[in-house]
Short mmCIF file of C-alpha atoms in Angstrom, two decimals:
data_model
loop_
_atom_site.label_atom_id
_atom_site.label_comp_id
_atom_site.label_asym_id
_atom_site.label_seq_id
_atom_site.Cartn_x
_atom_site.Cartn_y
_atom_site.Cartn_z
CA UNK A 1 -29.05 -27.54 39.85
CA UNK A 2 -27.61 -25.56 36.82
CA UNK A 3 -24.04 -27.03 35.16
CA UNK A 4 -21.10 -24.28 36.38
CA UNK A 5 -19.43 -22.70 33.26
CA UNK A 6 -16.55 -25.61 33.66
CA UNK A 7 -19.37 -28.39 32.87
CA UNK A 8 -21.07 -26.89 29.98
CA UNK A 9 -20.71 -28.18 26.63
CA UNK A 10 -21.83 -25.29 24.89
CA UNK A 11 -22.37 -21.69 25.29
CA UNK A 12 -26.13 -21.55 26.42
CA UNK A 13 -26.41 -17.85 27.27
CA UNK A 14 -30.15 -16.49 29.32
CA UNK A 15 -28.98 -13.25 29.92
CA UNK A 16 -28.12 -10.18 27.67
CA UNK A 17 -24.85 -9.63 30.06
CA UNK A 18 -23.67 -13.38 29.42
CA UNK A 19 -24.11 -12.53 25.63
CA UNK A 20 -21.61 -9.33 26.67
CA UNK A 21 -18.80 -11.13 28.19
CA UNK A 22 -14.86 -11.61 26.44
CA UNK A 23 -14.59 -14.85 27.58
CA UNK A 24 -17.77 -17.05 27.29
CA UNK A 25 -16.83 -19.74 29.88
CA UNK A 26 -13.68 -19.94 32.74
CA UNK A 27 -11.72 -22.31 30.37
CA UNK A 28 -11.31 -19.85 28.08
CA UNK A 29 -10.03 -17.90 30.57
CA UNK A 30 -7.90 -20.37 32.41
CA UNK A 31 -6.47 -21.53 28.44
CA UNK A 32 -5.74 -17.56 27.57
CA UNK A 33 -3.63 -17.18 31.00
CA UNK A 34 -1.77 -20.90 30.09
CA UNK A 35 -1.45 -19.65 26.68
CA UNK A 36 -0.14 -16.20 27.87
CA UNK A 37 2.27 -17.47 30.30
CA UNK A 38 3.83 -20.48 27.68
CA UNK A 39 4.33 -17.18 25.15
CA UNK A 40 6.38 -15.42 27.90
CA UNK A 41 8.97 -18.14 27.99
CA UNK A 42 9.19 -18.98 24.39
CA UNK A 43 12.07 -16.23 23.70
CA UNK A 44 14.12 -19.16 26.17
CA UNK A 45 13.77 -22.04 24.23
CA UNK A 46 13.39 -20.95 20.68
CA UNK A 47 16.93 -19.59 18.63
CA UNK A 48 17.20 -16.70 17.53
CA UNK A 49 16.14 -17.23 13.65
CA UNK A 50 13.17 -18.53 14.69
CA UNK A 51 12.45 -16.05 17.28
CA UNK A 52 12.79 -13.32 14.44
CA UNK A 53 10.15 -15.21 12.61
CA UNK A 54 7.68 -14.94 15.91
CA UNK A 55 8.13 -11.39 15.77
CA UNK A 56 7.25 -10.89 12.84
CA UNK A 57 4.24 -13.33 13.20
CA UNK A 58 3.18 -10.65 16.20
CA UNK A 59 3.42 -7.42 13.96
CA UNK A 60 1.53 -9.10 10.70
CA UNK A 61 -0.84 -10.43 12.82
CA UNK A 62 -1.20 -6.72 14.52
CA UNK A 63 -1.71 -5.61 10.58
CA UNK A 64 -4.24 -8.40 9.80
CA UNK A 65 -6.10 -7.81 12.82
CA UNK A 66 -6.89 -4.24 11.54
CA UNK A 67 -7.33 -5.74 7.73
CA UNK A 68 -9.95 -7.94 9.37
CA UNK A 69 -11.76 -4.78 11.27
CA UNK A 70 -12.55 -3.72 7.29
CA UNK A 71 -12.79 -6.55 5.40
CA UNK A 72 -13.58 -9.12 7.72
CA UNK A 73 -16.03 -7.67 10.08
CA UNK A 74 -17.08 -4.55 8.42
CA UNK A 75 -17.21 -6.37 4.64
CA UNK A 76 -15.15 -3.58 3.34
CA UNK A 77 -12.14 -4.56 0.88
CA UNK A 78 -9.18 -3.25 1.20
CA UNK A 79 -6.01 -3.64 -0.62
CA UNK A 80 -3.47 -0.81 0.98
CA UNK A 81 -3.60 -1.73 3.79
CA UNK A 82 0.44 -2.06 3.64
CA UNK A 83 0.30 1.69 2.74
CA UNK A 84 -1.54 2.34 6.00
CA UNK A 85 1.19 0.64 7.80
CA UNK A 86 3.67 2.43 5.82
CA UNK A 87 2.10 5.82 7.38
CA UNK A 88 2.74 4.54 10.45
CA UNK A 89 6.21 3.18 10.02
CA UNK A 90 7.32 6.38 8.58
CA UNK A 91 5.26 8.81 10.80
CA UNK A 92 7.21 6.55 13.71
CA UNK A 93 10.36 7.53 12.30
CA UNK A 94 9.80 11.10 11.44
CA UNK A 95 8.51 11.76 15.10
CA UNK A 96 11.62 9.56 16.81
CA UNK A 97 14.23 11.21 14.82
CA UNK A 98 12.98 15.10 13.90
CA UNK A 99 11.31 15.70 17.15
CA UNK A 100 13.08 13.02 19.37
CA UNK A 101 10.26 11.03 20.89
CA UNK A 102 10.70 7.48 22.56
CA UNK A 103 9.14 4.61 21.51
CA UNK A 104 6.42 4.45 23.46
CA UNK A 105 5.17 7.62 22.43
CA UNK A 106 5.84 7.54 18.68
CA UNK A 107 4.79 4.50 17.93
CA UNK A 108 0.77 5.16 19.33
CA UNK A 109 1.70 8.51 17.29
CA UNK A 110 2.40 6.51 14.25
CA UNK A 111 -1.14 4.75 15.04
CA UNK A 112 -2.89 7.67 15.04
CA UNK A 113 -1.44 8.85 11.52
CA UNK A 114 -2.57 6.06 9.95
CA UNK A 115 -6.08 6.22 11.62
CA UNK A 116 -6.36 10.27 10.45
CA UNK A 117 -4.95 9.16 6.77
CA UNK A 118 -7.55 5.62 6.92
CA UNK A 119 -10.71 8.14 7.73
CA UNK A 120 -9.90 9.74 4.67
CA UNK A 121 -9.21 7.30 2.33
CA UNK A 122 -12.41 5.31 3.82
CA UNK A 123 -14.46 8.34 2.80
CA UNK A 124 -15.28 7.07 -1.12
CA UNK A 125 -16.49 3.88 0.88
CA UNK A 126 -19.74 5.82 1.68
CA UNK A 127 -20.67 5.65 -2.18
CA UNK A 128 -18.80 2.69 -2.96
CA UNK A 129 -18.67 -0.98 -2.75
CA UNK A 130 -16.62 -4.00 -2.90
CA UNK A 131 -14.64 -4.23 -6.00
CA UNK A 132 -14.97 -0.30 -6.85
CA UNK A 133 -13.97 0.34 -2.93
CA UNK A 134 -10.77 -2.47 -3.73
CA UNK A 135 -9.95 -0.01 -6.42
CA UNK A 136 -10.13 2.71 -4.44
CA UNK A 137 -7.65 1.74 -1.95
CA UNK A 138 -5.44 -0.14 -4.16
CA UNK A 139 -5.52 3.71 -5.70
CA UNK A 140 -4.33 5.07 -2.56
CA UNK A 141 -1.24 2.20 -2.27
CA UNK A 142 -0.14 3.29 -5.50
CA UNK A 143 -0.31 7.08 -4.57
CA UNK A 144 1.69 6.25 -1.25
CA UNK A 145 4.38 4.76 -3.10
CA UNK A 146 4.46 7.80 -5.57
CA UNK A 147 4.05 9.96 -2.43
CA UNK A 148 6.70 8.51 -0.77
CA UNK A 149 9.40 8.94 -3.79
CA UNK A 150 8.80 12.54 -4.34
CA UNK A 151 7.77 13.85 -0.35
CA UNK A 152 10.06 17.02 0.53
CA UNK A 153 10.47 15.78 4.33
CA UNK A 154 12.01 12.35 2.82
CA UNK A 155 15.00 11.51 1.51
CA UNK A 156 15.06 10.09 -1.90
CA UNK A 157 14.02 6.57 -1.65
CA UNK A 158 12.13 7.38 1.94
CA UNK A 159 15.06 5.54 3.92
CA UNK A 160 14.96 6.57 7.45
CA UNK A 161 17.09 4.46 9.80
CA UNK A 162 15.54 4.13 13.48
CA UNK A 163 17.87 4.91 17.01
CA UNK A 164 18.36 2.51 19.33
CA UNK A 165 15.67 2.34 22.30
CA UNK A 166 15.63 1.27 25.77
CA UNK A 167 13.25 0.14 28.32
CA UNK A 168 12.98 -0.61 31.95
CA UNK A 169 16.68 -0.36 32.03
CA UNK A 170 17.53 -2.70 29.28
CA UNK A 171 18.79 -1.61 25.89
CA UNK A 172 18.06 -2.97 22.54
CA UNK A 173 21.22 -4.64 21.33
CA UNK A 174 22.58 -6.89 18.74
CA UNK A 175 21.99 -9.80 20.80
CA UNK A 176 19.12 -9.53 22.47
CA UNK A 177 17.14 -7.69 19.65
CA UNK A 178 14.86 -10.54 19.08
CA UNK A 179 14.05 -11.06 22.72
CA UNK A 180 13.92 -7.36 23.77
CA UNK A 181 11.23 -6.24 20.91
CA UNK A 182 9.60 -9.77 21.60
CA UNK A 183 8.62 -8.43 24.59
CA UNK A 184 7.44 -4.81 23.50
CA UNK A 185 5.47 -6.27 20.83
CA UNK A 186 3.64 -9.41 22.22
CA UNK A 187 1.87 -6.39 24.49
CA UNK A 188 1.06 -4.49 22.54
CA UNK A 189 -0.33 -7.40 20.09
CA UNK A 190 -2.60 -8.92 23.31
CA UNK A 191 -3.89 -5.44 24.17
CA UNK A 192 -4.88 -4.03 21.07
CA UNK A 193 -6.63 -7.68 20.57
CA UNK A 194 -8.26 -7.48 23.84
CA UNK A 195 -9.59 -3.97 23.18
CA UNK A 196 -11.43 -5.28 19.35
CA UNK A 197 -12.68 -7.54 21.41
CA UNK A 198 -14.59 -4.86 23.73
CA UNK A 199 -15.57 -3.18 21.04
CA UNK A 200 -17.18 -5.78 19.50
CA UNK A 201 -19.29 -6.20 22.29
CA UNK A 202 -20.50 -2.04 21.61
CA UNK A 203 -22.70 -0.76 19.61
CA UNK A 204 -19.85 0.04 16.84
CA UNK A 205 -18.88 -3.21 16.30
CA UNK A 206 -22.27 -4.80 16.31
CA UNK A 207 -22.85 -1.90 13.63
CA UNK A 208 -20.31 -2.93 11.46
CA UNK A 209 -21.56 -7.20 11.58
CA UNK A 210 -24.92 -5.51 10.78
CA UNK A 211 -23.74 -3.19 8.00
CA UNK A 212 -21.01 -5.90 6.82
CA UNK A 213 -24.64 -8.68 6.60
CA UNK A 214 -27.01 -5.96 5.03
CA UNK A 215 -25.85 -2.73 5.25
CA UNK A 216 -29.62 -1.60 3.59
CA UNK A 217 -31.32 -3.66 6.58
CA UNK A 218 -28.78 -2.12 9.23
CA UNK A 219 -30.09 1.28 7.92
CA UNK A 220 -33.75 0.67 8.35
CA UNK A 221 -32.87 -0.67 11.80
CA UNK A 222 -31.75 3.52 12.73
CA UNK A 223 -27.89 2.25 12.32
CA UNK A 224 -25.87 4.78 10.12
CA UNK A 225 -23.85 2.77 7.52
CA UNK A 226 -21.83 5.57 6.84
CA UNK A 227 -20.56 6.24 10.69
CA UNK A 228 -20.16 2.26 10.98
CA UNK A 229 -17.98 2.29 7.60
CA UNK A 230 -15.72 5.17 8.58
CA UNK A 231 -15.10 3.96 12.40
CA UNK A 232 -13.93 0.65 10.40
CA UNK A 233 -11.65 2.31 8.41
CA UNK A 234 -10.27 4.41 11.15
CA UNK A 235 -9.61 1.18 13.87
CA UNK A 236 -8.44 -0.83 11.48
CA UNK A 237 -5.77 1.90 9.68
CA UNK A 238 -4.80 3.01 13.46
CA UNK A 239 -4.12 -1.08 13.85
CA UNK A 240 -2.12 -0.81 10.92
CA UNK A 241 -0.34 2.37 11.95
CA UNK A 242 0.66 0.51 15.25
CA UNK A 243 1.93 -2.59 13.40
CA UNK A 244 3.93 -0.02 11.03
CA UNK A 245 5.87 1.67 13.74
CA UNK A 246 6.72 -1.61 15.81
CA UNK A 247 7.82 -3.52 12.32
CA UNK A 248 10.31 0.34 11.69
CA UNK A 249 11.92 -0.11 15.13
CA UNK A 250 12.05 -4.33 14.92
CA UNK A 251 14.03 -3.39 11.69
CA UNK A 252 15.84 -0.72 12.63
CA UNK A 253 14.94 1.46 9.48
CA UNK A 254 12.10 2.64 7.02
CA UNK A 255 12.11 1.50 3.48
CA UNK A 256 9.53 2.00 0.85
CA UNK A 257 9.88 -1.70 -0.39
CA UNK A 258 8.67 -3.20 2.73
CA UNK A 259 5.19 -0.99 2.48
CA UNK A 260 4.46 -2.36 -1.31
CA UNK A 261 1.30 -4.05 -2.95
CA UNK A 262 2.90 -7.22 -2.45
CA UNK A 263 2.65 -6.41 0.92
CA UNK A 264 -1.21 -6.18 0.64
CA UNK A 265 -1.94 -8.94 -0.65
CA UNK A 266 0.31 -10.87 1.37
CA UNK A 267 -2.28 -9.43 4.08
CA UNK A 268 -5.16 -10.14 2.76
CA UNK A 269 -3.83 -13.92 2.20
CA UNK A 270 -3.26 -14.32 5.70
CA UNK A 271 -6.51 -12.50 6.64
CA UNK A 272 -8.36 -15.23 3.99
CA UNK A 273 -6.08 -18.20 5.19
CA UNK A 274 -6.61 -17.23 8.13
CA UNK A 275 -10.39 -16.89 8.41
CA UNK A 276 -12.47 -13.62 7.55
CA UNK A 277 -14.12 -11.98 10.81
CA UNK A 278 -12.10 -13.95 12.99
CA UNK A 279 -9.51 -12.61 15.64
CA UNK A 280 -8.09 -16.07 15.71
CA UNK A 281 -7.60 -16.04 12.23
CA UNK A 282 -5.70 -13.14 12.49
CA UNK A 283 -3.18 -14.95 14.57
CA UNK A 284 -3.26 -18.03 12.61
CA UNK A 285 -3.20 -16.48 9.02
CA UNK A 286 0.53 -15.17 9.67
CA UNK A 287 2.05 -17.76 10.98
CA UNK A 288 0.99 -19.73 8.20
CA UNK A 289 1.98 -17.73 5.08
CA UNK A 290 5.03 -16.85 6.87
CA UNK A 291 5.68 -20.75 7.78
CA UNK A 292 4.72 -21.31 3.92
CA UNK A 293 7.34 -18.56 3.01
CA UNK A 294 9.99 -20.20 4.84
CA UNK A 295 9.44 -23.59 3.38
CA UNK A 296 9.26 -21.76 0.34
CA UNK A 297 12.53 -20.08 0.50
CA UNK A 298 14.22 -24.08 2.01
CA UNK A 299 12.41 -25.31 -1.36
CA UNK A 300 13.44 -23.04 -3.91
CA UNK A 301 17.54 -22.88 -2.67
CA UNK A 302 17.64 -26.82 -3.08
CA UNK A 303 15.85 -26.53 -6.33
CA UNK A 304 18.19 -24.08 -7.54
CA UNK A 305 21.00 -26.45 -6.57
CA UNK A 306 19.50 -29.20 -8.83
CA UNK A 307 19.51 -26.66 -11.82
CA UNK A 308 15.88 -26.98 -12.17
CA UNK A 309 14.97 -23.67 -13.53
CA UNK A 310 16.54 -22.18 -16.52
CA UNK A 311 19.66 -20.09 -16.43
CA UNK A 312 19.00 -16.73 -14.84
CA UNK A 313 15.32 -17.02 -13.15
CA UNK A 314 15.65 -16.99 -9.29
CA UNK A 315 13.42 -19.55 -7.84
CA UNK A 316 12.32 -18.23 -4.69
CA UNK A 317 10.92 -15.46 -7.05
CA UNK A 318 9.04 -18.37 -9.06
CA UNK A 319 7.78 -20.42 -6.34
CA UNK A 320 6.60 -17.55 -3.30
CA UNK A 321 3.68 -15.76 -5.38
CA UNK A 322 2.76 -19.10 -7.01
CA UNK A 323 2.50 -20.75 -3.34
CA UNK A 324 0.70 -17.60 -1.87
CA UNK A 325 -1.93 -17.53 -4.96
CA UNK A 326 -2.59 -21.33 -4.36
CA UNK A 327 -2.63 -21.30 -1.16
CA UNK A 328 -6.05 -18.33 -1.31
CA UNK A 329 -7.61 -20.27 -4.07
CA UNK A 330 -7.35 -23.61 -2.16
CA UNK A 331 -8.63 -21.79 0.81
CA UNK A 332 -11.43 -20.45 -1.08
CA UNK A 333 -12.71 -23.03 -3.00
CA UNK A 334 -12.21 -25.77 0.46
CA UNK A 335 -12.16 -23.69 3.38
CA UNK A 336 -14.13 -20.33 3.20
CA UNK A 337 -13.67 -19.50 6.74
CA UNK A 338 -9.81 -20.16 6.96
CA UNK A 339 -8.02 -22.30 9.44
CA UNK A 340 -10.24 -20.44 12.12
CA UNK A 341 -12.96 -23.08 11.29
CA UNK A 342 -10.74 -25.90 12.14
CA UNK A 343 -9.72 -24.18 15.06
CA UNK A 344 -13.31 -24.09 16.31
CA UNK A 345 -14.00 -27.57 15.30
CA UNK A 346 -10.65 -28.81 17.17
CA UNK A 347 -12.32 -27.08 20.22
CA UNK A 348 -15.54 -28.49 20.23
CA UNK A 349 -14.28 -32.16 19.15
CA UNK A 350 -11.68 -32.34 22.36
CA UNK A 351 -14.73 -30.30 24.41
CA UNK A 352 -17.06 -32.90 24.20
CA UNK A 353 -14.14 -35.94 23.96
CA UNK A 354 -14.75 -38.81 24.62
CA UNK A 355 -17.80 -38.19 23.11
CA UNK A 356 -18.91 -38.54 19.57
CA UNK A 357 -21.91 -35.98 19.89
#
């Protein structure tokens, strides 16, 4: 009699429609839904600092998920992609407060700004490659900044401040910001990751693996590179757009600074920490550069107190870059495939407990 999918220790797959399922056994589903319903009550038992720091997790990892469409799954590199977000962010402002949208509609409308604006910048990625396509989009951060400076429907400086929303009858205030836009963006986080994951199981996404692998063999097999390229560019900038808008509303305002190259790379060191073609790595890769920034910023204030540094150099600004850059080199050099690989091998070591093999 064949083992049930709750006895199986591995994924041993006969048919083509068990290869095109989310969820490859019923524990993974029964471990999403526990997972799910432990995330709905964390706004009650976590304070309020810390539940500003899991919102922020949600939108970064809403931003990495899209980095990793490109980079991770498509083998594209990309280094704006905080200036995609900052299309969205300020497209979501523009359309709330010049034309007077809600939320709901001007964030997807923030998405789809930075999808239009990713097409376009992903169309040099049809000629070039990997560190001449980085250029090329580090290019286009640097124009957005410029862009944003001198745009006549901006202010100068590109601050736009955000109105206050409301939904299903309860309004964002100052004390329940945290918890209300918890809500709104833990959603939209589990949706958007939920629909990469169909799409992965479609002929697009298996085009981009087989372009990311070879993209010379993917041609020969009748898939078009260039199609596959583009599509990446446009999920992954519409991803970015989405995170954009939800981090201008969670902050209540638009500025340039938060859209920078630090940004970027910041990204693409949770997208590395976190593991490269991954969606669990794009969960995991947040939450542990932002936990590194906070023990960061705890580090540098008492080291500041002991007079460490010289007179007049701010630690935090010493120690964050210095801890990110380590922290991608370690991850590199040790762990290629990010804390995702330990997150696999934690799953198949307590699936197979008390077993050794």
């Amino acid at each position: 009699m064949p083992a049930s999918r709750f006895s199986q220790t591995g994924n041993y797959r006969t048919r083509y429609r068990q290869d095109q399922t989310i969820f490859a056994t019923y524990a993974e589903q029964a471990s999403l839904i526990v997972l799910l319903l432990v995330l709905l009550l964390l706004p009650q038992v976590l304070p309020k600092t810390v539940l500003r720091d899991v919102n922020l997790i949600l939108i970064y990892a809403v931003a990495v998920l899209g980095l990793n469409v490109t980079t991770g799954y498509t083998g594209l590199i990309n280094i704006g992609q905080a200036a995609f977000m900052g299309v969205g962010a300020y497209a979501t402002a523009l359309a709330a407060t010049r034309w007077g949208l809600p939320f709901y509609a001007a964030i997807p409308l923030g998405g789809v700004a930075g999808a239009v604006v990713g097409t376009i910048v992903g169309l040099p990625s049809l000629r070039l490659k990997y560190l001449y396509l980085a250029v090329a989009t580090l290019a286009f951060q640097v124009i957005f900044d410029w862009g944003v400076g001198h745009s006549p429907l901006l202010e100068q400086g590109g601050a736009i401040s955000l109105p206050t929303v409301q939904a299903f009858g309860v309004r964002d205030s100052f004390l329940n910001h945290n918890v209300f836009w918890y809500y709104i963006i833990l959603p939209a986080l589990v949706v958007l990751a939920l629909l990469w994951r169909n799409v992965l199981r479609t002929k697009h996404g298996r085009s981009m693996i087989a372009v990311r692998d070879n993209d010379r063999a993917a041609a020969a097999m009748g898939i078009n590179p260039g199609t596959a390229k583009l599509t990446a560019f446009m999920i992954g900038s519409f991803y970015a757009g989405i995170a954009g808008g939800l981090f201008a509303y969670f902050q209540k305002a638009v500025v340039i600074e938060d859209y920078g190259l630090s940004v970027s790379v910041q990204f693409l060191a949770m997208a590395i920490v976190g593991g490269l073609g991954s969606v669990p790595g794009s969960f995991l890769g947040p939450m542990f550069i932002v936990g590194l920034d906070r023990v960061m910023e705890v580090a540098s204030q008492r080291l500041g107190d002991m007079n460490i540094f010289p007179a007049g150099v701010d630690a935090a600004t010493a120690l964050r870059p210095l801890s990110f850059g380590l922290a991608i080199v370690l991850f590199l050099m040790f762990e290629p495939r990010g804390l995702a690989n330990w997150w696999r091998l934690s799953r198949t070591y307590f699936k197979k407990w008390p077993f050794k093999f």
